[in-house]
């Protein structure tokens, strides 16, 4: 989806590090970098990327998340990659027979947010495309993080796992939950304008014989007013709708242009 | 990430339809299908897919989300694609100058959940890779849904936008929030076993001269006990640690195998 505002400055606030262990495909590294950028993460660390670094396919897949790619650090061992971090979580879709707490993305993000707010480093480990993290890598983590996926179809692409964690991370702050643009409803028109619309319409319908019998008129009017009230039309929309009524009405008048206009059908101010 | 349990039945509960308008790349259609499957969605509708349908690249990218691909429906117009739906939201990363409410993924999912619980159909529109939805497509929707992205890097891949909406949809139900496997901490050992470990260790340290002076011993013991209590060791872990202590201790004894063992260092039950 388009929508990036390049005029806005990128803020590199303290965020969790994303550590990919032996990623196989450059496309996935690039897609992970893009997912991080979408939600304000920027510290990407690679442990022994299979195809080396830098990687052309990663750059292509990152779709201009240059501020992340430029900062990528490559490590020979996981130990080096997490050396500066005091809180490390391992993401996995498989239960491991380990004495480790298992957290969901939200509680893990909340814990990382509190930790990082304390000025300390936190990181999330992601495993290989084929078989995820090794048990000796998971053993290095403080806890396991897993996603509430459909158990019958739990296999998540790495970049998508990174995306969901980045999304939950960003949602930890008030500012992060804010939408990039706001809700767009103008105020509904003052009731008198709505009544003006009703009377205009009903006046025209009196001429066209819409109200089959006088005794039916009140209930038919109520039903029309009920339906037309629900839309909470703005003043502009009320003017437009009156223009619509007048336009249709005038067509019916064409045979006799000198006929009196029905009350309340002054031309709409478009 | 691996972890799919193919023995589990796929449940096709009522869910929102995902409608892709003129998707350009088969890879994205397949990745969207996979993302839907991860979070229990299955109703995928395509409006004029550029490369036609079925699409080999989509099948490859779906990584066996066959139950979604098999049910894909292709439509000539958006009107046909949403004909049976009573609630339609348009996803966009761009603000549109329209009289439409703008919702976040969570409130949109909550509204769709309530609507679908009432037995009615709901759907989410996603636009083209290049320029998203056209205004006349957005105009067909009840409201706009946008994601709380980093405004300076708001461009989200379609499959990832689908993933986040599917994730939030699934989280609307108690069952959906459940993690595929549980937290793994066994109960901490009864305190007497922990005290046994402490006394074992302290007894050995009395022999090794770790406690430099008798007056320092109490505080040093307290510090050790404090550190070792925090781990909330299980009975098995306590036994393992006592084995560790005995093993190190015995190495120190080697020069004189007949020396008395220090009190409390009975061999650990491994």
CSV table of N, CA and C in Angstrom, one decimal, chain B residues 139-220:
chain,number,residue,atom,x,y,z
B,139,UNK,N,-15.0,4.4,-2.0
B,139,UNK,CA,-16.4,4.9,-1.8
B,139,UNK,C,-17.4,3.9,-1.6
B,140,UNK,N,-17.2,2.6,-2.0
B,140,UNK,CA,-18.1,1.5,-1.8
B,140,UNK,C,-18.1,1.0,-0.4
B,141,UNK,N,-17.1,1.4,0.4
B,141,UNK,CA,-16.9,0.8,1.7
B,141,UNK,C,-17.6,1.6,2.8
B,142,UNK,N,-18.0,0.9,3.9
B,142,UNK,CA,-18.6,1.5,5.0
B,142,UNK,C,-17.7,2.4,5.8
B,143,UNK,N,-16.4,2.0,5.8
B,143,UNK,CA,-15.4,2.8,6.5
B,143,UNK,C,-14.0,2.5,6.0
B,144,UNK,N,-13.0,3.3,6.4
B,144,UNK,CA,-11.6,3.1,6.0
B,144,UNK,C,-10.9,2.4,7.2
B,145,UNK,N,-10.1,1.4,6.9
B,145,UNK,CA,-9.2,0.8,7.9
B,145,UNK,C,-7.8,1.2,7.6
B,146,UNK,N,-7.0,1.7,8.5
B,146,UNK,CA,-5.6,1.9,8.3
B,146,UNK,C,-4.8,1.4,9.5
B,147,UNK,N,-3.5,1.2,9.2
B,147,UNK,CA,-2.7,0.5,10.3
B,147,UNK,C,-1.8,1.6,11.0
B,148,UNK,N,-1.5,1.4,12.2
B,148,UNK,CA,-0.7,2.4,13.0
B,148,UNK,C,0.8,2.3,12.6
B,149,UNK,N,1.1,2.5,11.3
B,149,UNK,CA,2.5,2.4,10.8
B,149,UNK,C,3.3,3.7,11.1
B,150,UNK,N,4.6,3.5,10.9
B,150,UNK,CA,5.5,4.7,11.0
B,150,UNK,C,5.2,5.5,9.8
B,151,UNK,N,4.8,6.8,10.0
B,151,UNK,CA,4.3,7.6,8.9
B,151,UNK,C,5.5,7.8,7.9
B,152,UNK,N,6.7,7.8,8.3
B,152,UNK,CA,7.8,8.0,7.4
B,152,UNK,C,8.1,6.8,6.6
B,153,UNK,N,7.5,5.7,6.9
B,153,UNK,CA,7.7,4.4,6.2
B,153,UNK,C,6.5,3.6,6.2
B,154,UNK,N,5.4,4.1,5.6
B,154,UNK,CA,4.1,3.5,5.7
B,154,UNK,C,3.8,2.5,4.7
B,155,UNK,N,4.7,2.3,3.7
B,155,UNK,CA,4.3,1.4,2.6
B,155,UNK,C,4.4,-0.1,3.0
B,156,UNK,N,3.3,-0.7,3.1
B,156,UNK,CA,3.2,-2.1,3.6
B,156,UNK,C,2.9,-3.0,2.4
B,157,UNK,N,3.6,-4.1,2.4
B,157,UNK,CA,3.3,-5.1,1.3
B,157,UNK,C,1.8,-5.7,1.6
B,158,UNK,N,1.1,-6.0,0.5
B,158,UNK,CA,-0.3,-6.4,0.6
B,158,UNK,C,-0.4,-7.6,1.5
B,159,UNK,N,0.4,-8.6,1.3
B,159,UNK,CA,0.3,-9.8,2.1
B,159,UNK,C,0.5,-9.5,3.6
B,160,UNK,N,1.4,-8.5,3.9
B,160,UNK,CA,1.6,-8.1,5.3
B,160,UNK,C,0.4,-7.4,5.9
B,161,UNK,N,-0.2,-6.5,5.0
B,161,UNK,CA,-1.4,-5.9,5.5
B,161,UNK,C,-2.5,-6.9,5.8
B,162,UNK,N,-2.6,-7.9,4.9
B,162,UNK,CA,-3.6,-9.0,5.1
B,162,UNK,C,-3.3,-9.7,6.4
B,163,UNK,N,-2.0,-10.0,6.6
B,163,UNK,CA,-1.6,-10.7,7.8
B,163,UNK,C,-2.0,-10.0,9.1
B,164,UNK,N,-1.7,-8.7,9.1
B,164,UNK,CA,-2.0,-7.9,10.4
B,164,UNK,C,-3.5,-7.9,10.6
B,165,UNK,N,-4.3,-7.8,9.5
B,165,UNK,CA,-5.8,-7.8,9.7
B,165,UNK,C,-6.3,-9.2,10.2
B,166,UNK,N,-5.7,-10.2,9.6
B,166,UNK,CA,-6.0,-11.6,10.0
B,166,UNK,C,-5.7,-11.8,11.4
B,167,UNK,N,-4.5,-11.3,11.8
B,167,UNK,CA,-4.0,-11.5,13.2
B,167,UNK,C,-5.0,-10.8,14.2
B,168,UNK,N,-5.4,-9.6,13.9
B,168,UNK,CA,-6.3,-8.9,14.7
B,168,UNK,C,-7.7,-9.5,14.7
B,169,UNK,N,-8.1,-10.0,13.6
B,169,UNK,CA,-9.4,-10.7,13.5
B,169,UNK,C,-9.4,-11.9,14.5
B,170,UNK,N,-8.3,-12.7,14.4
B,170,UNK,CA,-8.2,-13.9,15.2
B,170,UNK,C,-8.2,-13.6,16.7
B,171,UNK,N,-7.6,-12.5,17.0
B,171,UNK,CA,-7.5,-12.1,18.4
B,171,UNK,C,-8.8,-11.6,19.0
B,172,UNK,N,-9.9,-11.5,18.2
B,172,UNK,CA,-11.2,-11.0,18.7
B,172,UNK,C,-11.8,-12.1,19.6
B,173,UNK,N,-11.4,-13.3,19.5
B,173,UNK,CA,-12.0,-14.4,20.3
B,173,UNK,C,-11.0,-14.9,21.3
B,174,UNK,N,-11.6,-15.3,22.5
B,174,UNK,CA,-10.8,-15.9,23.5
B,174,UNK,C,-9.9,-17.0,23.0
B,175,UNK,N,-10.6,-17.9,22.2
B,175,UNK,CA,-9.9,-19.1,21.6
B,175,UNK,C,-8.8,-18.6,20.7
B,176,UNK,N,-9.1,-17.5,19.9
B,176,UNK,CA,-8.1,-17.0,19.0
B,176,UNK,C,-6.9,-16.4,19.6
B,177,UNK,N,-7.0,-15.9,20.9
B,177,UNK,CA,-5.9,-15.4,21.5
B,177,UNK,C,-5.0,-16.4,22.2
B,178,UNK,N,-5.5,-17.7,22.2
B,178,UNK,CA,-4.8,-18.7,22.9
B,178,UNK,C,-3.5,-19.1,22.1
B,179,UNK,N,-2.4,-19.3,22.8
B,179,UNK,CA,-1.2,-19.6,22.1
B,179,UNK,C,-1.2,-21.1,21.7
B,180,UNK,N,-0.5,-21.5,20.6
B,180,UNK,CA,-0.6,-22.9,20.2
B,180,UNK,C,0.0,-23.9,21.2
B,181,UNK,N,0.9,-23.4,22.1
B,181,UNK,CA,1.4,-24.3,23.1
B,181,UNK,C,1.7,-23.4,24.3
B,182,UNK,N,1.8,-24.1,25.5
B,182,UNK,CA,1.7,-23.4,26.7
B,182,UNK,C,3.1,-23.1,27.3
B,183,UNK,N,3.1,-22.3,28.4
B,183,UNK,CA,4.3,-22.0,29.1
B,183,UNK,C,4.8,-23.2,29.9
B,184,UNK,N,6.2,-23.2,29.9
B,184,UNK,CA,6.8,-24.5,30.3
B,184,UNK,C,7.5,-24.6,31.7
B,185,UNK,N,7.2,-23.8,32.6
B,185,UNK,CA,8.0,-23.9,33.9
B,185,UNK,C,7.4,-24.9,34.8
B,186,UNK,N,8.2,-25.9,35.2
B,186,UNK,CA,7.8,-26.8,36.2
B,186,UNK,C,7.8,-26.1,37.6
B,187,UNK,N,7.2,-26.7,38.6
B,187,UNK,CA,7.1,-26.1,39.9
B,187,UNK,C,8.5,-26.0,40.5
B,188,UNK,N,8.7,-24.9,41.2
B,188,UNK,CA,10.0,-24.7,41.9
B,188,UNK,C,10.2,-25.8,43.0
B,189,UNK,N,11.4,-26.3,43.3
B,189,UNK,CA,11.6,-27.3,44.3
B,189,UNK,C,11.1,-26.8,45.6
B,190,UNK,N,10.7,-27.8,46.5
B,190,UNK,CA,10.4,-27.4,47.9
B,190,UNK,C,11.6,-26.8,48.5
B,191,UNK,N,11.3,-25.8,49.4
B,191,UNK,CA,12.4,-25.0,49.9
B,191,UNK,C,13.5,-25.9,50.6
B,192,UNK,N,13.1,-27.0,51.2
B,192,UNK,CA,14.1,-27.8,51.9
B,192,UNK,C,15.1,-28.3,50.9
B,193,UNK,N,14.7,-28.6,49.7
B,193,UNK,CA,15.7,-29.1,48.7
B,193,UNK,C,16.7,-27.9,48.3
B,194,UNK,N,16.1,-26.7,48.3
B,194,UNK,CA,17.0,-25.6,48.0
B,194,UNK,C,18.0,-25.4,49.1
B,195,UNK,N,17.5,-25.5,50.3
B,195,UNK,CA,18.3,-25.3,51.5
B,195,UNK,C,19.4,-26.4,51.5
B,196,UNK,N,19.0,-27.6,51.1
B,196,UNK,CA,20.0,-28.7,50.9
B,196,UNK,C,21.1,-28.3,49.9
B,197,UNK,N,20.7,-27.7,48.9
B,197,UNK,CA,21.7,-27.2,47.9
B,197,UNK,C,22.6,-26.1,48.5
B,198,UNK,N,22.0,-25.2,49.2
B,198,UNK,CA,22.8,-24.1,49.8
B,198,UNK,C,23.8,-24.7,50.8
B,199,UNK,N,23.3,-25.6,51.7
B,199,UNK,CA,24.2,-26.2,52.7
B,199,UNK,C,25.3,-27.0,52.1
B,200,UNK,N,25.0,-27.7,51.0
B,200,UNK,CA,26.0,-28.5,50.3
B,200,UNK,C,27.0,-27.6,49.7
B,201,UNK,N,26.6,-26.5,49.1
B,201,UNK,CA,27.6,-25.6,48.5
B,201,UNK,C,28.4,-24.9,49.5
B,202,UNK,N,27.7,-24.4,50.6
B,202,UNK,CA,28.5,-23.7,51.6
B,202,UNK,C,29.4,-24.6,52.3
B,203,UNK,N,29.0,-25.9,52.5
B,203,UNK,CA,29.9,-26.9,53.2
B,203,UNK,C,31.2,-27.0,52.3
B,204,UNK,N,31.0,-27.2,51.0
B,204,UNK,CA,32.2,-27.3,50.1
B,204,UNK,C,33.1,-26.1,50.2
B,205,UNK,N,32.4,-24.9,50.2
B,205,UNK,CA,33.2,-23.6,50.2
B,205,UNK,C,33.9,-23.4,51.5
B,206,UNK,N,33.3,-24.0,52.6
B,206,UNK,CA,34.1,-23.9,53.9
B,206,UNK,C,35.4,-24.6,53.7
B,207,UNK,N,35.4,-25.7,53.0
B,207,UNK,CA,36.7,-26.5,52.8
B,207,UNK,C,37.6,-25.8,51.9
B,208,UNK,N,37.1,-25.1,50.9
B,208,UNK,CA,38.0,-24.5,49.8
B,208,UNK,C,38.5,-23.1,50.3
B,209,UNK,N,38.0,-22.6,51.4
B,209,UNK,CA,38.5,-21.3,51.9
B,209,UNK,C,37.9,-20.2,51.1
B,210,UNK,N,36.7,-20.4,50.5
B,210,UNK,CA,36.1,-19.3,49.8
B,210,UNK,C,35.7,-18.2,50.7
B,211,UNK,N,35.3,-18.5,52.0
B,211,UNK,CA,34.9,-17.5,52.9
B,211,UNK,C,36.1,-16.9,53.6
B,212,UNK,N,36.6,-15.8,53.0
B,212,UNK,CA,37.9,-15.3,53.5
B,212,UNK,C,38.0,-15.2,55.0
B,213,UNK,N,37.1,-14.5,55.7
B,213,UNK,CA,37.1,-14.4,57.1
B,213,UNK,C,35.7,-14.8,57.7
B,214,UNK,N,35.7,-15.4,58.9
B,214,UNK,CA,34.5,-15.9,59.5
B,214,UNK,C,33.4,-14.8,59.6
B,215,UNK,N,33.9,-13.6,59.9
B,215,UNK,CA,32.9,-12.5,60.0
B,215,UNK,C,32.2,-12.1,58.7
B,216,UNK,N,33.0,-12.4,57.6
B,216,UNK,CA,32.4,-12.1,56.2
B,216,UNK,C,31.4,-13.2,55.8
B,217,UNK,N,31.5,-14.4,56.4
B,217,UNK,CA,30.7,-15.6,55.9
B,217,UNK,C,29.2,-15.3,55.9
B,218,UNK,N,28.6,-14.8,56.9
B,218,UNK,CA,27.1,-14.6,56.9
B,218,UNK,C,26.7,-13.8,55.7
B,219,UNK,N,27.3,-12.7,55.5
B,219,UNK,CA,26.8,-11.8,54.4
B,219,UNK,C,27.1,-12.5,53.0
B,220,UNK,N,28.3,-13.2,52.9
B,220,UNK,CA,28.6,-13.8,51.6
B,220,UNK,C,27.6,-15.0,51.4
